[in-house]
GROMACS .gro file of C-alpha atoms in nm:
model
  350
    1UNK     CA    1   3.218   0.111  -2.722
    2UNK     CA    2   3.312   0.431  -2.538
    3UNK     CA    3   3.444   0.246  -2.230
    4UNK     CA    4   3.573  -0.061  -2.419
    5UNK     CA    5   3.931  -0.181  -2.380
    6UNK     CA    6   4.169  -0.012  -2.631
    7UNK     CA    7   4.268  -0.351  -2.780
    8UNK     CA    8   3.902  -0.441  -2.837
    9UNK     CA    9   3.846  -0.102  -2.999
   10UNK     CA   10   4.133  -0.167  -3.242
   11UNK     CA   11   3.992  -0.509  -3.334
   12UNK     CA   12   3.641  -0.373  -3.389
   13UNK     CA   13   3.775  -0.083  -3.594
   14UNK     CA   14   3.986  -0.318  -3.808
   15UNK     CA   15   3.693  -0.550  -3.871
   16UNK     CA   16   3.467  -0.258  -3.965
   17UNK     CA   17   3.723  -0.113  -4.211
   18UNK     CA   18   3.784  -0.456  -4.363
   19UNK     CA   19   3.413  -0.514  -4.424
   20UNK     CA   20   3.378  -0.165  -4.569
   21UNK     CA   21   3.656  -0.209  -4.825
   22UNK     CA   22   3.532  -0.554  -4.920
   23UNK     CA   23   3.200  -0.386  -4.987
   24UNK     CA   24   3.372  -0.120  -5.199
   25UNK     CA   25   3.546  -0.394  -5.398
   26UNK     CA   26   3.215  -0.565  -5.475
   27UNK     CA   27   3.072  -0.225  -5.575
   28UNK     CA   28   3.353  -0.184  -5.829
   29UNK     CA   29   3.293  -0.531  -5.971
   30UNK     CA   30   2.921  -0.460  -6.008
   31UNK     CA   31   2.973  -0.108  -6.145
   32UNK     CA   32   3.239  -0.212  -6.399
   33UNK     CA   33   3.105  -0.554  -6.488
   34UNK     CA   34   2.736  -0.481  -6.533
   35UNK     CA   35   2.651  -0.642  -6.868
   36UNK     CA   36   2.993  -0.806  -6.908
   37UNK     CA   37   3.053  -1.179  -6.939
   38UNK     CA   38   3.419  -1.163  -6.845
   39UNK     CA   39   3.380  -1.187  -6.466
   40UNK     CA   40   3.743  -1.283  -6.403
   41UNK     CA   41   3.870  -0.977  -6.590
   42UNK     CA   42   3.632  -0.745  -6.400
   43UNK     CA   43   3.739  -0.885  -6.062
   44UNK     CA   44   4.108  -0.846  -6.138
   45UNK     CA   45   4.062  -0.500  -6.285
   46UNK     CA   46   3.866  -0.384  -5.977
   47UNK     CA   47   4.166  -0.479  -5.762
   48UNK     CA   48   4.376  -0.220  -5.948
   49UNK     CA   49   4.139   0.055  -5.831
   50UNK     CA   50   4.157  -0.033  -5.461
   51UNK     CA   51   4.504   0.107  -5.363
   52UNK     CA   52   4.432   0.458  -5.494
   53UNK     CA   53   4.084   0.457  -5.336
   54UNK     CA   54   4.214   0.347  -4.997
   55UNK     CA   55   4.511   0.587  -4.990
   56UNK     CA   56   4.305   0.893  -5.090
   57UNK     CA   57   4.023   0.815  -4.846
   58UNK     CA   58   4.257   0.767  -4.548
   59UNK     CA   59   4.454   1.076  -4.646
   60UNK     CA   60   4.139   1.282  -4.615
   61UNK     CA   61   4.006   1.107  -4.303
   62UNK     CA   62   4.323   1.102  -4.094
   63UNK     CA   63   4.521   1.398  -4.222
   64UNK     CA   64   4.342   1.668  -4.423
   65UNK     CA   65   4.010   1.678  -4.233
   66UNK     CA   66   4.147   1.670  -3.873
   67UNK     CA   67   4.452   1.890  -3.939
   68UNK     CA   68   4.299   2.155  -4.164
   69UNK     CA   69   3.919   2.138  -4.197
   70UNK     CA   70   3.843   2.084  -3.827
   71UNK     CA   71   4.096   2.348  -3.729
   72UNK     CA   72   3.922   2.592  -3.968
   73UNK     CA   73   4.225   2.623  -4.198
   74UNK     CA   74   3.993   2.625  -4.497
   75UNK     CA   75   4.238   2.771  -4.750
   76UNK     CA   76   4.497   2.502  -4.678
   77UNK     CA   77   4.231   2.232  -4.686
   78UNK     CA   78   4.105   2.341  -5.030
   79UNK     CA   79   4.458   2.379  -5.165
   80UNK     CA   80   4.580   2.038  -5.043
   81UNK     CA   81   4.254   1.875  -5.154
   82UNK     CA   82   4.312   2.004  -5.508
   83UNK     CA   83   4.669   1.871  -5.502
   84UNK     CA   84   4.543   1.537  -5.371
   85UNK     CA   85   4.279   1.501  -5.642
   86UNK     CA   86   4.524   1.594  -5.919
   87UNK     CA   87   4.786   1.345  -5.801
   88UNK     CA   88   4.521   1.081  -5.727
   89UNK     CA   89   4.370   1.123  -6.075
   90UNK     CA   90   4.711   1.072  -6.234
   91UNK     CA   91   4.776   0.754  -6.035
   92UNK     CA   92   4.420   0.636  -6.099
   93UNK     CA   93   4.452   0.678  -6.477
   94UNK     CA   94   4.788   0.500  -6.471
   95UNK     CA   95   4.633   0.215  -6.270
   96UNK     CA   96   4.344   0.189  -6.517
   97UNK     CA   97   4.574   0.193  -6.821
   98UNK     CA   98   4.804  -0.058  -6.656
   99UNK     CA   99   4.503  -0.279  -6.592
  100UNK     CA  100   4.395  -0.252  -6.954
  101UNK     CA  101   4.740  -0.355  -7.077
  102UNK     CA  102   4.818  -0.625  -6.822
  103UNK     CA  103   4.482  -0.795  -6.829
  104UNK     CA  104   4.423  -0.773  -7.205
  105UNK     CA  105   4.316  -1.118  -7.324
  106UNK     CA  106   4.432  -1.157  -7.682
  107UNK     CA  107   4.294  -1.510  -7.705
  108UNK     CA  108   3.931  -1.408  -7.648
  109UNK     CA  109   3.853  -1.081  -7.828
  110UNK     CA  110   3.481  -1.155  -7.858
  111UNK     CA  111   3.419  -1.119  -7.487
  112UNK     CA  112   3.364  -0.759  -7.368
  113UNK     CA  113   3.582  -0.718  -7.055
  114UNK     CA  114   3.435  -0.388  -6.925
  115UNK     CA  115   3.113  -0.200  -6.994
  116UNK     CA  116   3.242   0.140  -6.873
  117UNK     CA  117   3.478   0.383  -7.042
  118UNK     CA  118   3.771   0.558  -6.872
  119UNK     CA  119   3.577   0.873  -6.755
  120UNK     CA  120   3.305   0.656  -6.599
  121UNK     CA  121   3.562   0.444  -6.418
  122UNK     CA  122   3.726   0.755  -6.271
  123UNK     CA  123   3.382   0.889  -6.178
  124UNK     CA  124   3.295   0.563  -6.001
  125UNK     CA  125   3.613   0.578  -5.793
  126UNK     CA  126   3.552   0.938  -5.693
  127UNK     CA  127   3.194   0.851  -5.597
  128UNK     CA  128   3.339   0.612  -5.339
  129UNK     CA  129   3.595   0.869  -5.220
  130UNK     CA  130   3.327   1.139  -5.188
  131UNK     CA  131   3.103   0.901  -4.994
  132UNK     CA  132   3.387   0.821  -4.751
  133UNK     CA  133   3.467   1.191  -4.703
  134UNK     CA  134   3.101   1.278  -4.631
  135UNK     CA  135   3.065   0.989  -4.385
  136UNK     CA  136   3.392   1.093  -4.222
  137UNK     CA  137   3.263   1.448  -4.176
  138UNK     CA  138   2.943   1.315  -4.021
  139UNK     CA  139   3.141   1.096  -3.779
  140UNK     CA  140   3.383   1.377  -3.689
  141UNK     CA  141   3.091   1.612  -3.625
  142UNK     CA  142   2.920   1.354  -3.406
  143UNK     CA  143   3.236   1.285  -3.207
  144UNK     CA  144   3.296   1.659  -3.172
  145UNK     CA  145   2.947   1.706  -3.028
  146UNK     CA  146   3.003   1.422  -2.781
  147UNK     CA  147   3.337   1.574  -2.679
  148UNK     CA  148   3.179   1.916  -2.632
  149UNK     CA  149   2.900   1.764  -2.423
  150UNK     CA  150   3.155   1.580  -2.209
  151UNK     CA  151   3.357   1.898  -2.158
  152UNK     CA  152   3.039   2.090  -2.076
  153UNK     CA  153   2.929   1.825  -1.825
  154UNK     CA  154   3.275   1.822  -1.665
  155UNK     CA  155   3.270   2.201  -1.645
  156UNK     CA  156   2.924   2.203  -1.486
  157UNK     CA  157   3.028   1.926  -1.246
  158UNK     CA  158   3.336   2.124  -1.146
  159UNK     CA  159   3.125   2.435  -1.092
  160UNK     CA  160   2.881   2.236  -0.878
  161UNK     CA  161   3.164   2.095  -0.668
  162UNK     CA  162   3.309   2.444  -0.618
  163UNK     CA  163   2.970   2.576  -0.512
  164UNK     CA  164   2.924   2.286  -0.269
  165UNK     CA  165   3.268   2.352  -0.121
  166UNK     CA  166   3.190   2.722  -0.090
  167UNK     CA  167   2.859   2.646   0.081
  168UNK     CA  168   3.035   2.417   0.328
  169UNK     CA  169   3.292   2.689   0.395
  170UNK     CA  170   3.017   2.944   0.456
  171UNK     CA  171   2.841   2.706   0.694
  172UNK     CA  172   3.163   2.646   0.885
  173UNK     CA  173   3.194   3.021   0.927
  174UNK     CA  174   2.846   3.035   1.079
  175UNK     CA  175   2.898   2.749   1.326
  176UNK     CA  176   3.187   2.892   1.534
  177UNK     CA  177   3.026   3.237   1.543
  178UNK     CA  178   2.697   3.095   1.668
  179UNK     CA  179   2.851   2.851   1.915
  180UNK     CA  180   3.082   3.118   2.057
  181UNK     CA  181   2.786   3.338   2.148
  182UNK     CA  182   2.588   3.048   2.297
  183UNK     CA  183   2.875   2.915   2.507
  184UNK     CA  184   2.953   3.263   2.638
  185UNK     CA  185   2.593   3.289   2.752
  186UNK     CA  186   2.601   2.956   2.935
  187UNK     CA  187   2.939   3.041   3.086
  188UNK     CA  188   2.800   3.360   3.236
  189UNK     CA  189   2.500   3.178   3.383
  190UNK     CA  190   2.717   2.900   3.523
  191UNK     CA  191   2.936   3.154   3.706
  192UNK     CA  192   2.625   3.317   3.848
  193UNK     CA  193   2.482   2.972   3.933
  194UNK     CA  194   2.155   3.077   3.771
  195UNK     CA  195   1.859   2.839   3.780
  196UNK     CA  196   1.821   2.874   3.405
  197UNK     CA  197   2.157   2.706   3.339
  198UNK     CA  198   2.020   2.345   3.296
  199UNK     CA  199   1.753   2.470   3.057
  200UNK     CA  200   2.011   2.663   2.858
  201UNK     CA  201   2.233   2.354   2.835
  202UNK     CA  202   1.933   2.154   2.708
  203UNK     CA  203   1.856   2.420   2.447
  204UNK     CA  204   2.219   2.425   2.338
  205UNK     CA  205   2.218   2.046   2.317
  206UNK     CA  206   1.924   2.063   2.077
  207UNK     CA  207   2.102   2.323   1.872
  208UNK     CA  208   2.422   2.116   1.859
  209UNK     CA  209   2.221   1.814   1.746
  210UNK     CA  210   2.073   2.026   1.469
  211UNK     CA  211   2.413   2.156   1.364
  212UNK     CA  212   2.590   1.820   1.371
  213UNK     CA  213   2.326   1.603   1.208
  214UNK     CA  214   2.100   1.834   1.007
  215UNK     CA  215   2.321   2.111   0.874
  216UNK     CA  216   2.508   1.876   0.636
  217UNK     CA  217   2.183   1.798   0.458
  218UNK     CA  218   2.111   2.007   0.150
  219UNK     CA  219   1.762   2.088   0.282
  220UNK     CA  220   1.549   2.042   0.591
  221UNK     CA  221   1.180   2.091   0.663
  222UNK     CA  222   1.083   2.448   0.736
  223UNK     CA  223   0.937   2.346   1.072
  224UNK     CA  224   1.278   2.208   1.176
  225UNK     CA  225   1.443   2.540   1.093
  226UNK     CA  226   1.170   2.719   1.292
  227UNK     CA  227   1.231   2.498   1.597
  228UNK     CA  228   1.601   2.573   1.565
  229UNK     CA  229   1.528   2.947   1.561
  230UNK     CA  230   1.301   2.922   1.864
  231UNK     CA  231   1.570   2.739   2.065
  232UNK     CA  232   1.823   3.004   1.968
  233UNK     CA  233   1.585   3.287   2.059
  234UNK     CA  234   1.519   3.124   2.396
  235UNK     CA  235   1.891   3.114   2.467
  236UNK     CA  236   1.932   3.478   2.377
  237UNK     CA  237   1.636   3.582   2.590
  238UNK     CA  238   1.798   3.414   2.888
  239UNK     CA  239   2.123   3.593   2.816
  240UNK     CA  240   1.966   3.937   2.777
  241UNK     CA  241   1.710   3.886   3.057
  242UNK     CA  242   1.438   4.149   3.037
  243UNK     CA  243   1.627   4.373   2.798
  244UNK     CA  244   1.538   4.158   2.494
  245UNK     CA  245   1.181   4.170   2.363
  246UNK     CA  246   1.122   3.928   2.075
  247UNK     CA  247   0.795   3.889   1.892
  248UNK     CA  248   0.811   3.583   1.664
  249UNK     CA  249   0.492   3.535   1.461
  250UNK     CA  250   0.434   3.243   1.224
  251UNK     CA  251   0.148   3.240   0.973
  252UNK     CA  252   0.023   2.958   0.755
  253UNK     CA  253   0.350   2.764   0.748
  254UNK     CA  254   0.361   2.495   0.480
  255UNK     CA  255   0.491   2.177   0.641
  256UNK     CA  256   0.606   2.040   0.303
  257UNK     CA  257   0.841   2.329   0.223
  258UNK     CA  258   1.211   2.258   0.263
  259UNK     CA  259   1.491   2.511   0.293
  260UNK     CA  260   1.869   2.487   0.343
  261UNK     CA  261   1.957   2.451   0.713
  262UNK     CA  262   2.065   2.761   0.907
  263UNK     CA  263   1.943   2.987   0.630
  264UNK     CA  264   1.751   3.230   0.853
  265UNK     CA  265   1.951   3.235   1.174
  266UNK     CA  266   2.217   3.484   1.050
  267UNK     CA  267   1.943   3.750   1.023
  268UNK     CA  268   1.834   3.679   1.380
  269UNK     CA  269   2.194   3.682   1.504
  270UNK     CA  270   2.252   4.013   1.330
  271UNK     CA  271   1.946   4.167   1.497
  272UNK     CA  272   2.058   4.061   1.843
  273UNK     CA  273   2.415   4.169   1.779
  274UNK     CA  274   2.340   4.513   1.638
  275UNK     CA  275   2.014   4.584   1.818
  276UNK     CA  276   2.020   4.892   2.040
  277UNK     CA  277   1.849   4.929   2.377
  278UNK     CA  278   1.575   5.190   2.348
  279UNK     CA  279   1.352   5.262   2.645
  280UNK     CA  280   1.519   4.983   2.840
  281UNK     CA  281   1.492   4.704   2.583
  282UNK     CA  282   1.602   4.573   2.245
  283UNK     CA  283   1.293   4.512   2.038
  284UNK     CA  284   1.302   4.248   1.765
  285UNK     CA  285   1.000   4.161   1.553
  286UNK     CA  286   1.015   3.846   1.340
  287UNK     CA  287   0.745   3.746   1.098
  288UNK     CA  288   0.749   3.424   0.894
  289UNK     CA  289   0.482   3.300   0.656
  290UNK     CA  290   0.435   3.089   0.344
  291UNK     CA  291   0.190   3.159   0.062
  292UNK     CA  292   0.162   3.064  -0.307
  293UNK     CA  293   0.467   2.838  -0.281
  294UNK     CA  294   0.675   3.129  -0.151
  295UNK     CA  295   0.844   3.198   0.181
  296UNK     CA  296   0.827   3.548   0.333
  297UNK     CA  297   1.062   3.636   0.617
  298UNK     CA  298   1.087   3.977   0.786
  299UNK     CA  299   1.292   4.080   1.085
  300UNK     CA  300   1.316   4.427   1.239
  301UNK     CA  301   1.520   4.549   1.533
  302UNK     CA  302   1.563   4.879   1.713
  303UNK     CA  303   1.860   5.087   1.605
  304UNK     CA  304   2.001   5.433   1.671
  305UNK     CA  305   2.284   5.449   1.420
  306UNK     CA  306   2.351   5.338   1.067
  307UNK     CA  307   2.479   4.987   1.034
  308UNK     CA  308   2.624   4.863   0.708
  309UNK     CA  309   2.416   4.584   0.559
  310UNK     CA  310   2.726   4.374   0.520
  311UNK     CA  311   2.838   4.410   0.884
  312UNK     CA  312   2.970   4.083   1.027
  313UNK     CA  313   3.016   3.741   0.878
  314UNK     CA  314   2.649   3.644   0.896
  315UNK     CA  315   2.492   3.876   0.639
  316UNK     CA  316   2.782   3.838   0.397
  317UNK     CA  317   2.745   3.462   0.411
  318UNK     CA  318   2.369   3.463   0.374
  319UNK     CA  319   2.388   3.685   0.066
  320UNK     CA  320   2.633   3.447  -0.100
  321UNK     CA  321   2.429   3.142  -0.003
  322UNK     CA  322   2.110   3.293  -0.141
  323UNK     CA  323   2.282   3.384  -0.469
  324UNK     CA  324   2.407   3.027  -0.510
  325UNK     CA  325   2.098   2.844  -0.383
  326UNK     CA  326   1.823   3.062  -0.529
  327UNK     CA  327   1.960   3.256  -0.828
  328UNK     CA  328   1.692   3.491  -0.962
  329UNK     CA  329   1.439   3.328  -0.730
  330UNK     CA  330   1.486   3.537  -0.419
  331UNK     CA  331   1.446   3.899  -0.319
  332UNK     CA  332   1.650   4.040  -0.031
  333UNK     CA  333   1.586   4.393   0.091
  334UNK     CA  334   1.780   4.557   0.374
  335UNK     CA  335   1.651   4.885   0.515
  336UNK     CA  336   1.870   5.083   0.755
  337UNK     CA  337   1.683   5.379   0.896
  338UNK     CA  338   1.755   5.612   1.185
  339UNK     CA  339   1.595   5.397   1.456
  340UNK     CA  340   1.505   5.073   1.273
  341UNK     CA  341   1.704   4.805   1.092
  342UNK     CA  342   1.483   4.581   0.881
  343UNK     CA  343   1.543   4.282   0.654
  344UNK     CA  344   1.283   4.141   0.412
  345UNK     CA  345   1.338   3.814   0.232
  346UNK     CA  346   1.122   3.638  -0.026
  347UNK     CA  347   1.209   3.298  -0.171
  348UNK     CA  348   1.021   3.134  -0.458
  349UNK     CA  349   1.004   2.753  -0.468
  350UNK     CA  350   0.936   2.547  -0.779
   0.00000   0.00000   0.00000
């Protein structure tokens, strides 16, 4: 019905209304003619009640309720409802009296035409009108709930699309930054004709494969992200030679856990970028483990001066990604001391 053609909707609506008013007509004949033998008189008299009933009901359904009650103009709704009932009562009484006069059968006075007096006839008509108003309110309330749900779903869908676009934008910021560093490293080795150049190209090829084919996925296996980190660390070790000391420990990794691709590499990039040579080397300690359906990631690098936690694109992006991907389910702590810069991350999985 919701997605039906407008013409079909009109036909179905017309058929429904027709059946309803036919039912109301038969209700009037039963209500007014119960105990009467003059069936023809009752049927004709019931027809006089239909115009007022139909006009008042549609006036409430298509004008007073949507324009005043639904818009919370309660004073106007009550006022116009009173006017409507007063005018409708006048027309209804005139219709009833006109029916009495027009249909009076002088030739057969022994037959009782109606079994209900004037107040009961008016009451019967207003029973129908009240029923229609109540059913109309129920339908309007139901349609309003459906409309609100549709608007809510559209709003949530729009929010989701915006978040997806923002995530893609953040990822695109990471890619050029990462590739720029890697290509600079290979370029330097190629000029020096170093023996490590083929191995570096192979490592970079693996990383490019990961970026091109895995990063567009919403999530990847944790082990794939770890392999990606190890390839990146290998490239950086070649670039820094003996000045980079990396200790990457992995404990009890859960092979079933999945995380968004390139979620951890910005922390590693930041450590290499802002690490300071102390006693001839940049020391970076990385520890990764999973326990109780949680991921724990710590990285610490040597430092001699204060570095803002938001330095560079990487950490800014990762904070935004974590807030969107794991709202209230992650803990990120950044410690910037005199000679150590440390990041601790905990992510809870459902």
